[in-house]
CSV table of C-alpha atoms in Angstrom, one decimal:
chain,number,residue,atom,x,y,z
A,1,MET,CA,-1.1,28.8,5.6
A,2,THR,CA,-2.7,29.0,2.2
A,3,MET,CA,-6.4,29.7,2.5
A,4,ALA,CA,-9.2,29.4,-0.1
A,5,SER,CA,-12.7,30.7,0.0
A,6,ILE,CA,-15.5,28.4,-1.1
A,7,VAL,CA,-18.9,30.0,-1.3
A,8,GLY,CA,-18.0,32.6,1.3
A,9,GLN,CA,-16.7,30.0,3.7
A,10,PRO,CA,-13.0,29.9,4.7
A,11,VAL,CA,-11.7,26.5,3.6
A,12,ASP,CA,-8.2,25.3,4.4
A,13,LEU,CA,-7.0,23.2,1.4
A,14,ALA,CA,-3.3,23.4,2.3
A,15,GLN,CA,-1.0,21.6,4.6
A,16,ASN,CA,0.0,22.9,8.0
A,17,THR,CA,2.8,25.4,7.8
A,18,ALA,CA,4.7,23.4,10.4
A,19,ILE,CA,5.1,20.5,8.0
A,20,MET,CA,6.0,22.3,4.8
A,21,GLN,CA,8.8,21.0,2.7
A,22,HIS,CA,10.7,21.6,-0.5
A,23,ASP,CA,10.0,20.1,-3.9
A,24,ASP,CA,13.4,18.3,-4.1
A,25,VAL,CA,12.6,16.1,-1.1
A,26,PHE,CA,9.2,14.7,-2.4
A,27,HIS,CA,9.8,11.1,-3.2
A,28,CYS,CA,7.7,7.9,-3.5
A,29,PRO,CA,9.5,5.4,-1.2
A,30,ASP,CA,9.1,1.7,-1.9
A,31,THR,CA,7.3,1.4,1.4
A,32,LEU,CA,5.9,4.3,3.3
A,33,ASP,CA,5.4,3.9,7.1
A,34,LEU,CA,2.2,5.8,7.9
A,35,SER,CA,1.0,4.2,11.2
A,36,ALA,CA,-1.3,7.2,11.8
A,37,ALA,CA,-3.1,6.7,8.5
A,38,PRO,CA,-6.6,5.2,8.7
A,39,ASP,CA,-7.3,1.6,7.7
A,40,TYR,CA,-10.2,2.7,5.5
A,41,GLY,CA,-9.9,4.4,2.2
A,42,PHE,CA,-10.7,4.0,-1.5
A,43,GLY,CA,-10.9,0.3,-2.3
A,44,ARG,CA,-10.9,-0.7,1.3
A,45,CYS,CA,-13.8,-1.9,3.4
A,46,ASP,CA,-14.5,-4.2,6.3
A,47,CYS,CA,-16.5,-6.8,4.3
A,48,HIS,CA,-14.7,-9.7,5.8
A,49,ARG,CA,-14.5,-8.6,9.4
A,50,PRO,CA,-16.5,-10.4,12.1
A,51,ALA,CA,-20.2,-9.5,12.3
A,52,ALA,CA,-19.9,-8.2,15.8
A,53,ARG,CA,-17.6,-5.5,14.6
A,54,LEU,CA,-19.9,-4.0,12.0
A,55,SER,CA,-22.9,-1.7,12.3
A,56,ARG,CA,-26.5,-2.7,11.5
A,57,ARG,CA,-27.6,0.6,10.0
A,58,ARG,CA,-30.2,-0.8,7.6
A,59,LEU,CA,-32.0,-2.7,10.4
A,60,PHE,CA,-32.1,0.5,12.4
A,61,SER,CA,-33.4,2.4,9.3
A,62,GLY,CA,-36.3,0.0,9.0
A,63,LEU,CA,-37.3,-0.1,12.7
A,64,VAL,CA,-36.4,3.3,14.2
A,65,GLY,CA,-38.3,5.4,11.8
A,66,ALA,CA,-38.4,9.2,11.5
A,67,GLY,CA,-38.0,9.7,15.2
A,68,ALA,CA,-34.3,8.6,15.2
A,69,LEU,CA,-33.3,9.4,11.7
A,70,ALA,CA,-32.7,12.7,9.9
A,71,ALA,CA,-35.9,14.1,8.5
A,72,THR,CA,-36.5,13.4,4.8
A,73,PRO,CA,-37.5,16.6,2.9
A,74,ALA,CA,-41.1,16.7,1.8
A,75,TRP,CA,-40.1,17.8,-1.7
A,76,ALA,CA,-38.4,15.6,-4.2
A,77,ARG,CA,-34.8,16.3,-4.7
A,78,GLU,CA,-32.8,16.0,-7.9
A,79,GLY,CA,-30.1,13.5,-7.8
A,80,VAL,CA,-29.4,10.1,-6.3
A,81,GLU,CA,-31.4,8.4,-3.6
A,82,VAL,CA,-29.6,6.7,-0.7
A,83,GLY,CA,-32.0,7.0,2.2
A,84,ASN,CA,-31.6,8.5,5.6
A,85,GLN,CA,-28.6,8.3,7.9
A,86,SER,CA,-28.8,6.0,10.9
A,87,GLY,CA,-29.7,7.4,14.3
A,88,ILE,CA,-27.2,5.1,16.1
A,89,ALA,CA,-24.4,7.5,15.0
A,90,ARG,CA,-25.7,10.0,17.6
A,91,LEU,CA,-24.3,7.8,20.4
A,92,VAL,CA,-20.9,9.4,19.6
A,93,PRO,CA,-20.6,13.2,19.5
A,94,ALA,CA,-19.6,14.4,16.0
A,95,GLU,CA,-17.2,17.0,17.4
A,96,GLN,CA,-15.2,14.3,19.1
A,97,VAL,CA,-14.9,12.2,16.0
A,98,GLU,CA,-13.9,15.2,13.9
A,99,GLN,CA,-11.3,16.3,16.5
A,100,ALA,CA,-9.8,12.8,16.6
A,101,GLY,CA,-9.7,12.7,12.8
A,102,ALA,CA,-7.9,16.1,12.7
A,103,GLN,CA,-5.3,14.9,15.2
A,104,GLN,CA,-4.7,11.6,13.4
A,105,TYR,CA,-4.4,13.5,10.0
A,106,GLN,CA,-1.7,15.8,11.3
A,107,GLN,CA,0.3,12.9,12.8
A,108,MET,CA,0.1,11.2,9.4
A,109,LEU,CA,1.3,14.3,7.6
A,110,ALA,CA,4.2,14.6,10.0
A,111,GLN,CA,5.2,10.9,9.4
A,112,ALA,CA,5.1,11.5,5.6
A,113,ARG,CA,7.2,14.6,5.9
A,114,GLN,CA,9.9,12.8,7.9
A,115,GLN,CA,10.2,10.3,5.0
A,116,GLY,CA,10.2,13.0,2.3
A,117,ALA,CA,6.8,11.8,1.0
A,118,LEU,CA,4.6,14.8,1.6
A,119,ALA,CA,4.0,16.9,-1.5
A,120,PRO,CA,4.7,20.6,-1.3
A,121,ASP,CA,2.2,23.2,-2.3
A,122,SER,CA,3.9,23.7,-5.6
A,123,ASN,CA,3.5,20.0,-6.7
A,124,PRO,CA,1.4,19.9,-9.9
A,125,GLN,CA,-0.7,17.0,-8.8
A,126,LEU,CA,-1.4,18.5,-5.4
A,127,ARG,CA,-2.5,21.7,-7.2
A,128,ARG,CA,-4.8,19.5,-9.3
A,129,LEU,CA,-6.3,17.8,-6.2
A,130,ARG,CA,-7.0,21.1,-4.5
A,131,ALA,CA,-8.5,22.6,-7.6
A,132,ILE,CA,-10.9,19.7,-7.9
A,133,ALA,CA,-11.7,19.9,-4.2
A,134,GLN,CA,-12.5,23.6,-4.6
A,135,ARG,CA,-15.3,22.6,-7.0
A,136,ILE,CA,-16.6,19.6,-5.1
A,137,VAL,CA,-16.7,20.9,-1.5
A,138,PRO,CA,-19.5,23.5,-2.0
A,139,HIS,CA,-21.9,20.8,-3.0
A,140,SER,CA,-21.2,18.8,0.1
A,141,TYR,CA,-23.2,21.2,2.4
A,142,GLY,CA,-26.6,19.9,1.4
A,143,TRP,CA,-25.5,16.4,2.5
A,144,ASN,CA,-24.2,17.4,5.9
A,145,PRO,CA,-24.7,20.9,7.4
A,146,ARG,CA,-21.6,20.4,9.5
A,147,ALA,CA,-19.5,20.4,6.4
A,148,ARG,CA,-19.7,24.2,6.3
A,149,GLN,CA,-17.7,24.4,9.5
A,150,TRP,CA,-15.1,21.8,8.6
A,151,ARG,CA,-11.6,22.9,8.1
A,152,TRP,CA,-11.1,21.2,4.8
A,153,GLU,CA,-7.6,20.0,3.9
A,154,VAL,CA,-6.2,18.2,0.8
A,155,ASN,CA,-2.7,16.6,0.8
A,156,LEU,CA,-0.8,14.3,-1.4
A,157,LEU,CA,1.4,11.4,-0.1
A,158,GLY,CA,4.3,9.8,-2.0
A,159,SER,CA,3.1,6.2,-1.6
A,160,PRO,CA,2.8,3.6,-4.4
A,161,GLU,CA,-0.5,2.3,-2.9
A,162,LEU,CA,-3.7,2.7,-4.8
A,163,ASN,CA,-5.6,4.6,-2.1
A,164,ALA,CA,-7.2,7.8,-1.1
A,165,PHE,CA,-9.5,8.8,1.8
A,166,CYS,CA,-11.4,11.6,3.5
A,167,MET,CA,-11.2,11.5,7.3
A,168,PRO,CA,-14.0,13.0,9.5
A,169,GLY,CA,-14.1,16.7,9.3
A,170,GLY,CA,-13.0,17.0,5.7
A,171,LYS,CA,-9.4,15.8,5.8
A,172,ILE,CA,-8.6,14.5,2.4
A,173,ALA,CA,-5.5,12.6,1.3
A,174,PHE,CA,-4.5,10.9,-2.0
A,175,TYR,CA,-1.6,8.5,-2.4
A,176,TYR,CA,0.5,9.2,-5.5
A,177,GLY,CA,0.2,5.6,-6.6
A,178,ILE,CA,-3.5,5.8,-7.4
A,179,LEU,CA,-3.0,8.9,-9.6
A,180,GLU,CA,0.1,7.6,-11.4
A,181,LYS,CA,-0.5,3.9,-11.8
A,182,LEU,CA,-4.1,4.3,-13.0
A,183,LYS,CA,-3.3,7.3,-15.2
A,184,LEU,CA,-6.4,9.0,-13.8
A,185,ASN,CA,-8.0,11.9,-15.7
A,186,ASP,CA,-9.7,14.8,-13.8
A,187,ASP,CA,-13.1,13.2,-14.1
A,188,GLU,CA,-11.8,10.0,-12.5
A,189,VAL,CA,-10.0,11.9,-9.8
A,190,ALA,CA,-13.2,13.7,-9.0
A,191,THR,CA,-15.1,10.4,-8.9
A,192,ILE,CA,-12.7,9.1,-6.3
A,193,MET,CA,-12.7,12.3,-4.3
A,194,GLY,CA,-16.5,12.5,-4.4
A,195,HIS,CA,-16.6,8.9,-3.1
A,196,GLU,CA,-14.3,9.6,-0.2
A,197,VAL,CA,-16.0,12.9,0.7
A,198,ALA,CA,-19.3,11.0,0.7
A,199,HIS,CA,-18.0,8.7,3.4
A,200,ALA,CA,-17.2,11.7,5.6
A,201,LEU,CA,-20.6,13.4,4.8
A,202,ARG,CA,-22.5,10.3,5.6
A,203,GLU,CA,-20.4,9.9,8.8
A,204,HIS,CA,-19.6,6.2,8.2
A,205,ALA,CA,-16.6,6.3,10.6
A,206,ARG,CA,-18.7,7.9,13.3
A,207,GLU,CA,-21.3,5.2,12.8
A,208,ARG,CA,-18.8,2.5,13.2
A,209,MET,CA,-17.5,4.1,16.4
A,210,ALA,CA,-21.1,4.3,17.7
A,211,LYS,CA,-21.6,0.7,16.9
A,212,THR,CA,-18.6,-0.2,19.0
A,213,THR,CA,-20.0,1.9,21.8
A,214,ALA,CA,-23.4,0.2,21.4
A,215,THR,CA,-21.8,-3.2,21.8
A,216,ARG,CA,-19.9,-2.1,24.9
A,217,ILE,CA,-22.9,-0.6,26.8
A,218,GLY,CA,-25.3,-3.3,25.7
A,219,ALA,CA,-28.2,-3.8,23.5
A,220,GLY,CA,-30.7,-3.1,26.2
A,221,LEU,CA,-29.5,0.4,26.9
A,222,VAL,CA,-29.3,1.3,23.2
A,223,SER,CA,-32.8,0.1,22.7
A,224,SER,CA,-33.9,2.2,25.7
A,225,LEU,CA,-32.1,5.3,24.3
A,226,LEU,CA,-33.7,4.9,20.9
A,227,GLY,CA,-37.1,3.8,22.1
A,228,LEU,CA,-37.1,0.4,20.4
A,229,GLY,CA,-38.2,-1.7,23.3
A,230,ASN,CA,-38.1,-5.5,23.1
A,231,VAL,CA,-38.2,-5.3,19.3
A,232,GLY,CA,-35.0,-3.3,19.4
A,233,ASP,CA,-33.4,-5.9,21.7
A,234,ALA,CA,-34.2,-8.6,19.3
A,235,VAL,CA,-32.8,-6.7,16.4
A,236,LEU,CA,-29.5,-5.8,18.2
A,237,ASN,CA,-29.0,-9.4,19.1
A,238,MET,CA,-29.3,-10.5,15.5
A,239,GLY,CA,-26.1,-11.2,13.6
A,240,GLY,CA,-25.1,-13.2,10.6
A,241,GLN,CA,-22.5,-12.9,7.9
A,242,LEU,CA,-25.1,-11.9,5.3
A,243,LEU,CA,-26.1,-8.8,7.2
A,244,THR,CA,-22.6,-7.9,7.9
A,245,LEU,CA,-21.6,-8.1,4.2
A,246,LYS,CA,-24.6,-6.2,3.1
A,247,PHE,CA,-24.0,-3.4,5.4
A,248,SER,CA,-20.4,-3.0,4.4
A,249,ARG,CA,-21.2,-3.2,0.7
A,250,GLU,CA,-24.1,-0.8,1.1
A,251,ASP,CA,-21.8,1.7,2.7
A,252,GLU,CA,-19.5,1.6,-0.3
A,253,SER,CA,-22.4,1.7,-2.8
A,254,GLU,CA,-23.8,4.7,-1.0
A,255,ALA,CA,-20.5,6.5,-1.3
A,256,ASP,CA,-20.3,5.6,-5.0
A,257,LEU,CA,-23.7,7.2,-5.6
A,258,VAL,CA,-23.3,10.3,-3.4
A,259,GLY,CA,-19.8,10.8,-4.9
A,260,MET,CA,-21.1,10.5,-8.4
A,261,GLU,CA,-23.6,13.3,-7.7
A,262,LEU,CA,-21.0,15.5,-6.1
A,263,ALA,CA,-18.7,15.1,-9.1
A,264,ALA,CA,-21.6,15.8,-11.5
A,265,ARG,CA,-22.6,19.0,-9.7
A,266,ALA,CA,-19.0,20.1,-9.7
A,267,GLY,CA,-18.8,19.8,-13.5
A,268,TYR,CA,-17.1,16.4,-13.8
A,269,ASP,CA,-18.4,13.6,-16.0
A,270,PRO,CA,-20.3,11.2,-13.7
A,271,ALA,CA,-19.8,8.4,-16.2
A,272,ALA,CA,-16.1,8.4,-15.3
A,273,GLY,CA,-17.0,5.9,-12.6
A,274,VAL,CA,-17.3,3.3,-15.4
A,275,SER,CA,-13.8,3.9,-16.8
A,276,LEU,CA,-12.4,4.1,-13.2
A,277,TRP,CA,-13.6,0.7,-12.3
A,278,GLU,CA,-12.5,-0.7,-15.6
A,279,LYS,CA,-9.0,0.5,-14.7
A,280,MET,CA,-9.4,-1.0,-11.2
A,281,GLY,CA,-10.2,-4.3,-12.8
A,282,GLU,CA,-7.2,-4.1,-15.2
A,283,ALA,CA,-4.9,-3.3,-12.3
A,284,SER,CA,-6.1,-6.5,-10.5
A,285,LYS,CA,-5.0,-8.9,-13.2
A,286,GLY,CA,-2.4,-11.4,-12.1
A,287,ALA,CA,-2.4,-10.7,-8.4
A,288,PRO,CA,-5.6,-9.1,-7.2
A,289,PRO,CA,-4.8,-6.4,-4.6
A,290,GLN,CA,-6.5,-6.7,-1.2
A,291,TRP,CA,-8.8,-3.8,-1.7
A,292,LEU,CA,-10.4,-5.4,-4.7
A,293,SER,CA,-10.9,-8.8,-3.1
A,294,THR,CA,-12.8,-7.2,-0.2
A,295,HIS,CA,-14.8,-4.7,-2.1
A,296,PRO,CA,-18.1,-5.0,-4.1
A,297,ALA,CA,-17.1,-6.4,-7.4
A,298,GLY,CA,-16.2,-3.9,-10.1
A,299,PRO,CA,-18.7,-5.2,-12.7
A,300,SER,CA,-21.6,-4.8,-10.2
A,301,ARG,CA,-20.4,-1.3,-9.3
A,302,ILE,CA,-20.3,-0.4,-13.0
A,303,ARG,CA,-23.8,-1.6,-13.4
A,304,ASP,CA,-25.0,0.4,-10.4
A,305,ILE,CA,-23.3,3.5,-11.7
A,306,GLN,CA,-24.8,3.1,-15.2
A,307,ALA,CA,-28.2,2.5,-13.7
A,308,ASN,CA,-28.0,5.8,-11.7
A,309,LEU,CA,-26.4,8.0,-14.4
A,310,PRO,CA,-29.8,9.3,-15.6
A,311,LYS,CA,-30.4,10.7,-12.1
A,312,VAL,CA,-27.4,13.0,-12.4
A,313,GLU,CA,-26.9,13.6,-16.1
A,314,SER,CA,-29.1,16.8,-16.0
A,315,LEU,CA,-27.0,18.1,-13.0
A,316,TYR,CA,-23.9,17.5,-15.0
A,317,ALA,CA,-25.3,19.1,-18.1
A,318,ARG,CA,-26.2,22.3,-16.2
A,319,ALA,CA,-23.0,22.5,-14.2
A,320,GLU,CA,-20.2,24.9,-14.9
A,321,LYS,CA,-17.4,22.9,-16.4
A,322,PRO,CA,-13.8,23.3,-15.2
A,323,ALA,CA,-11.8,26.0,-17.0
A,324,GLN,CA,-8.6,24.1,-16.6
A,325,ARG,CA,-7.7,20.4,-17.2
A,326,PHE,CA,-4.6,18.9,-15.7
A,327,GLU,CA,-2.0,16.4,-17.0
A,328,VAL,CA,-2.0,12.9,-15.7
A,329,ALA,CA,0.5,12.1,-13.0
A,330,GLN,CA,4.0,11.1,-14.0
A,331,PRO,CA,6.2,8.6,-12.1
A,332,LEU,CA,8.0,10.1,-9.1
A,333,PRO,CA,11.6,9.4,-8.3
A,334,LYS,CA,11.9,6.6,-5.8
A,335,ARG,CA,14.0,6.4,-2.6
A,336,ALA,CA,14.4,3.3,-0.5
A,337,GLY,CA,11.9,3.2,2.3
């Protein structure tokens, strides 16, 4: 297994030796069956799911207070501001979520390999992704101390979909389609990677699982655990489509901002988020893909990115820039799925 060292920490940015394959069998099937891949990913969210299935983090943030949320440093930090993480995520042990993510990730890689759609270590675009990850990962530790112990992995799947994700525990995957169809430059790739890493750092998947647990055991017990009393009961019983949509979109906006900072600290232009979402909008012409119809609108995301650029421009200016730049992805040979 290829190992890499990031700031003194052993970080696995390679695929498992049990699922290695040769260059000549890496294809991009018309359809790729990855039943073990997560539903979430870049350009995907749960904005239109029923309210009962979504978390209410912002209400908890306003009511629980410092007792149930991660402490806010007394000093002002340089970079974006996204607030504290929700205390409800603590209902589900982080270790279990990360273990489940690792198992699912390995199953997904095995499925891709069986279809000749798992990139080998020598693939130029996989090398590109791992090089960018090497620069981004060290800056993740300040957002989540657990990230230092994660066994980070980066893999590339031969799928035409416009997608990428980072599962709990630092398991990153890109679909070839998002690299090739959008002709992403390194700064845009770093923007996407930072966004997906941010989801893992902010433990959005864990929070969703905790919300499901909270629904199952009942609002009263959750209120008791968090010390909310009757006020907490009332809040947990509140629903509404507006709250649901806001939470899901806030999750994505949070990942946009944290990802932008991670990219800037790693030496990639944070303004690339603007060109990235312009490309997203261009790709949606004619038949809007599902991920765009359920996501916060591209123009609003561009405005948010532009509004927050001044917070990270100095970080980018001081950051060591990449010594190597990579070519954009070229079309892969296709094979019937």
